[in-house]
CSV table of C-alpha atoms in Angstrom, one decimal:
chain,number,residue,atom,x,y,z
A,89,LYS,CA,12.8,69.1,-25.7
A,90,PRO,CA,16.7,67.6,-26.9
A,91,GLU,CA,18.1,65.1,-24.4
A,92,VAL,CA,21.4,64.7,-25.8
A,93,VAL,CA,23.0,68.1,-27.9
A,94,PHE,CA,26.2,66.3,-30.0
A,95,LEU,CA,29.2,69.0,-30.4
A,96,ASP,CA,30.5,67.6,-33.5
A,97,PRO,CA,33.2,68.8,-33.7
A,98,LEU,CA,33.9,71.1,-30.8
A,99,TYR,CA,36.0,73.8,-32.5
A,100,LYS,CA,32.8,74.7,-35.4
A,101,PHE,CA,31.3,76.0,-32.3
A,102,HIS,CA,34.0,78.2,-30.9
A,103,ASN,CA,36.2,80.7,-32.8
A,104,LEU,CA,38.7,80.5,-29.6
A,105,LYS,CA,42.7,79.4,-28.9
A,106,GLU,CA,42.4,75.8,-27.9
A,107,ASN,CA,45.7,76.4,-26.7
A,108,ALA,CA,44.5,79.1,-24.2
A,109,THR,CA,42.9,77.0,-20.4
A,110,GLU,CA,41.3,80.9,-20.1
A,111,GLU,CA,39.1,80.7,-23.4
A,112,MET,CA,38.8,76.8,-23.0
A,113,THR,CA,37.6,77.0,-19.1
A,114,ARG,CA,35.0,80.2,-20.1
A,115,LEU,CA,33.7,78.3,-23.2
A,116,LEU,CA,33.6,74.8,-20.9
A,117,ASP,CA,31.5,77.1,-18.5
A,118,ASN,CA,29.0,78.4,-20.6
A,119,LEU,CA,28.7,74.4,-21.7
A,120,ASP,CA,27.7,73.5,-18.0
A,121,ARG,CA,25.6,77.2,-17.9
A,122,LEU,CA,24.2,75.1,-21.6
A,123,ARG,CA,24.0,71.7,-19.5
A,124,ASN,CA,22.3,72.5,-16.4
A,125,ARG,CA,19.8,75.1,-17.9
A,126,TYR,CA,17.9,72.4,-20.5
A,127,GLN,CA,18.8,69.5,-18.5
A,128,ILE,CA,20.7,67.6,-21.4
A,129,SER,CA,23.5,65.8,-22.1
A,130,LEU,CA,26.8,66.9,-24.2
A,131,VAL,CA,28.4,64.6,-26.1
A,132,ILE,CA,31.7,66.9,-27.5
A,133,ALA,CA,33.9,65.1,-30.5
A,134,HIS,CA,37.3,66.7,-30.7
A,135,HIS,CA,40.4,65.3,-31.9
A,136,LEU,CA,43.7,64.1,-30.9
A,137,ARG,CA,47.3,65.5,-31.6
A,138,LYS,CA,49.9,62.8,-32.8
A,139,PRO,CA,51.1,60.5,-29.9
A,140,THR,CA,55.1,61.1,-29.3
A,141,LEU,CA,57.2,57.9,-29.1
A,142,GLY,CA,55.5,55.7,-26.6
A,143,GLU,CA,52.5,56.9,-25.6
A,144,SER,CA,49.3,55.1,-26.4
A,145,GLN,CA,47.4,56.4,-29.7
A,146,SER,CA,44.2,56.4,-28.2
A,147,SER,CA,44.1,57.8,-24.7
A,148,PRO,CA,41.3,61.0,-24.2
A,149,ILE,CA,44.8,62.9,-22.5
A,150,GLN,CA,46.0,63.8,-25.9
A,151,LEU,CA,43.6,65.9,-26.1
A,152,ARG,CA,44.3,68.6,-28.7
A,153,GLY,CA,44.2,71.6,-27.1
A,154,SER,CA,44.4,72.7,-23.1
A,155,SER,CA,44.6,70.4,-20.6
A,156,VAL,CA,41.2,71.8,-19.5
A,157,LEU,CA,39.7,69.6,-22.2
A,158,PHE,CA,40.6,66.6,-20.6
A,159,ALA,CA,39.3,67.7,-17.4
A,160,TYR,CA,36.0,68.6,-18.6
A,161,GLY,CA,34.7,65.4,-19.6
A,162,ASP,CA,33.0,62.3,-18.0
A,163,SER,CA,33.5,59.3,-19.6
A,164,TYR,CA,36.1,59.1,-23.5
A,165,LEU,CA,35.7,57.2,-25.9
A,166,THR,CA,38.4,57.6,-28.6
A,167,LEU,CA,38.7,55.5,-31.9
A,168,ALA,CA,42.5,55.4,-32.8
A,169,ASN,CA,44.4,53.6,-36.3
A,170,ASP,CA,44.2,50.1,-35.4
A,171,ARG,CA,48.3,49.0,-33.4
A,172,GLN,CA,48.8,46.7,-36.1
A,173,LYS,CA,48.4,48.4,-38.3
A,174,ARG,CA,45.5,46.7,-39.9
A,175,LYS,CA,43.7,49.3,-43.5
A,176,GLY,CA,40.6,49.3,-42.4
A,177,TYR,CA,40.6,48.6,-38.9
A,178,ARG,CA,40.3,50.8,-35.7
A,179,LEU,CA,40.7,50.2,-32.2
A,180,LEU,CA,37.4,51.6,-29.7
A,181,SER,CA,39.2,52.1,-25.9
A,182,TYR,CA,36.7,54.1,-22.9
A,183,GLU,CA,38.1,55.5,-19.8
A,184,LEU,CA,35.9,56.2,-17.4
A,185,ARG,CA,35.9,59.2,-14.7
A,186,ASN,CA,34.1,57.3,-12.3
A,187,ALA,CA,33.3,53.2,-13.4
A,188,GLU,CA,35.3,50.6,-14.4
A,189,ALA,CA,35.9,50.8,-18.0
A,190,PRO,CA,34.3,48.4,-20.7
A,191,ASP,CA,37.6,46.4,-22.5
A,192,ASP,CA,38.8,48.2,-25.9
A,193,VAL,CA,37.7,46.6,-28.7
A,194,THR,CA,38.8,46.3,-32.4
A,195,ILE,CA,36.2,47.1,-34.8
A,196,ARG,CA,36.7,46.9,-38.4
A,197,LEU,CA,34.4,48.4,-41.2
A,198,ASN,CA,32.1,46.3,-43.3
A,199,PRO,CA,32.1,47.2,-47.2
A,200,GLU,CA,28.7,45.5,-47.7
A,201,THR,CA,27.2,46.2,-44.6
A,202,LEU,CA,28.4,49.2,-43.6
A,203,TRP,CA,28.6,48.3,-40.4
A,204,PHE,CA,31.0,48.6,-37.9
A,205,GLU,CA,31.7,44.8,-36.5
A,206,VAL,CA,34.1,43.7,-33.0
A,207,VAL,CA,37.3,41.8,-34.3
A,208,ALA,CA,38.8,41.3,-30.8
A,209,THR,CA,38.5,42.6,-27.5
A,210,LYS,CA,41.7,43.4,-25.2
A,211,LYS,CA,41.8,45.3,-21.9
A,212,GLU,CA,44.9,47.7,-22.7
A,213,GLY,CA,46.0,48.2,-19.1
A,214,LEU,CA,45.6,50.5,-16.6
A,215,PRO,CA,43.9,54.2,-17.4
A,216,GLN,CA,45.6,57.6,-16.7
A,217,THR,CA,42.6,58.8,-14.9
A,218,GLU,CA,43.0,55.7,-12.8
A,219,ILE,CA,47.0,56.8,-11.8
A,220,LEU,CA,45.4,60.9,-11.6
A,221,GLU,CA,42.0,59.8,-9.0
A,222,TYR,CA,45.5,57.8,-6.3
A,223,ASN,CA,47.4,60.7,-6.2
A,224,LYS,CA,44.7,63.0,-5.9
A,225,ALA,CA,44.0,60.9,-3.2
A,226,GLN,CA,47.1,60.2,-1.4
A,227,GLY,CA,48.3,64.0,-2.0
A,228,GLU,CA,52.0,63.3,-2.9
A,229,THR,CA,52.6,59.5,-3.8
A,230,PRO,CA,56.3,58.4,-4.4
A,231,LYS,CA,56.9,56.8,-7.5
A,232,VAL,CA,58.0,53.2,-5.5
A,233,LYS,CA,54.5,53.9,-3.5
A,234,LEU,CA,53.1,54.1,-7.1
A,235,VAL,CA,54.1,51.3,-9.1
A,236,GLU,CA,53.9,48.8,-6.3
A,237,PHE,CA,50.4,50.0,-5.7
A,238,PHE,CA,49.4,49.4,-9.5
A,239,LYS,CA,51.5,46.6,-9.7
A,240,GLU,CA,49.1,44.2,-10.3
A,241,LYS,CA,47.4,46.2,-13.1
A,242,ALA,CA,50.3,46.7,-15.8
A,243,SER,CA,54.0,46.7,-15.5
A,244,LYS,CA,56.6,49.3,-14.3
A,245,ASN,CA,57.2,50.4,-17.7
A,246,THR,CA,52.9,51.3,-19.0
A,247,ILE,CA,52.6,52.8,-15.2
A,248,LEU,CA,55.3,55.3,-15.3
A,249,GLY,CA,54.5,56.1,-19.7
A,250,ARG,CA,51.4,56.7,-18.1
A,251,VAL,CA,52.7,58.8,-15.6
A,252,GLU,CA,54.6,60.7,-18.2
A,253,ASN,CA,51.5,61.8,-20.2
A,254,LEU,CA,50.0,63.0,-16.9
A,255,LEU,CA,53.5,64.7,-17.0
A,256,GLU,CA,52.9,66.5,-20.7
A,257,ALA,CA,50.0,66.9,-19.7
A,258,ARG,CA,50.9,69.2,-17.2
A,259,LEU,CA,48.1,67.1,-14.4
A,260,ILE,CA,50.9,66.4,-12.4
A,261,ASP,CA,53.9,67.2,-11.4
A,262,LYS,CA,57.0,65.3,-9.5
A,263,LYS,CA,59.1,66.7,-7.3
A,264,GLN,CA,63.3,65.0,-6.1
A,265,ARG,CA,64.1,64.5,-2.2
A,266,GLY,CA,67.1,62.9,-2.2
A,267,ARG,CA,67.2,60.1,-4.3
A,268,GLN,CA,63.4,59.6,-3.9
A,269,THR,CA,61.0,61.2,-7.2
A,270,TRP,CA,57.5,62.0,-6.0
A,271,TYR,CA,54.3,62.8,-7.8
A,272,PHE,CA,51.7,65.1,-6.9
A,273,CYS,CA,48.2,66.9,-8.4
A,274,ARG,CA,48.8,70.6,-9.7
């Protein structure tokens, strides 16, 4: 009996529109039923969209298609080109909903052994899921309070960049109250 089932890549296992929330929700609900019925773990490989200026190229919030794909998972591993654009180097990043994520790892393929080797390890700031979970717990959060809460983990620009990614993915909204910007979950 299998314990883990890999869907790699996801698009080969359905013929639905990835940008359609309703269709992706139906697919993910069916995967939940499959997982629960057979008591298996699912590992889903999916591609990221190209980042826009200022976005991290390895954030799971950038999963191609509907934002329900990001909302579905418990753990994310992303593999992206190295930030210094070194040929053959990749950045392996983690984002976990229910635990502290391990440090990002820069790896490269050894052409002699064909094994990936760790080149460097570095924590790359604040995961967007932390901001999302904080905002859910608060209900509504003023921008000033959000920046103050996370200032030990990241710079103001990093924090607001993560917030912009969440806004683009439509996982949070914002509204103005006087001169203050407030964020809230959808």
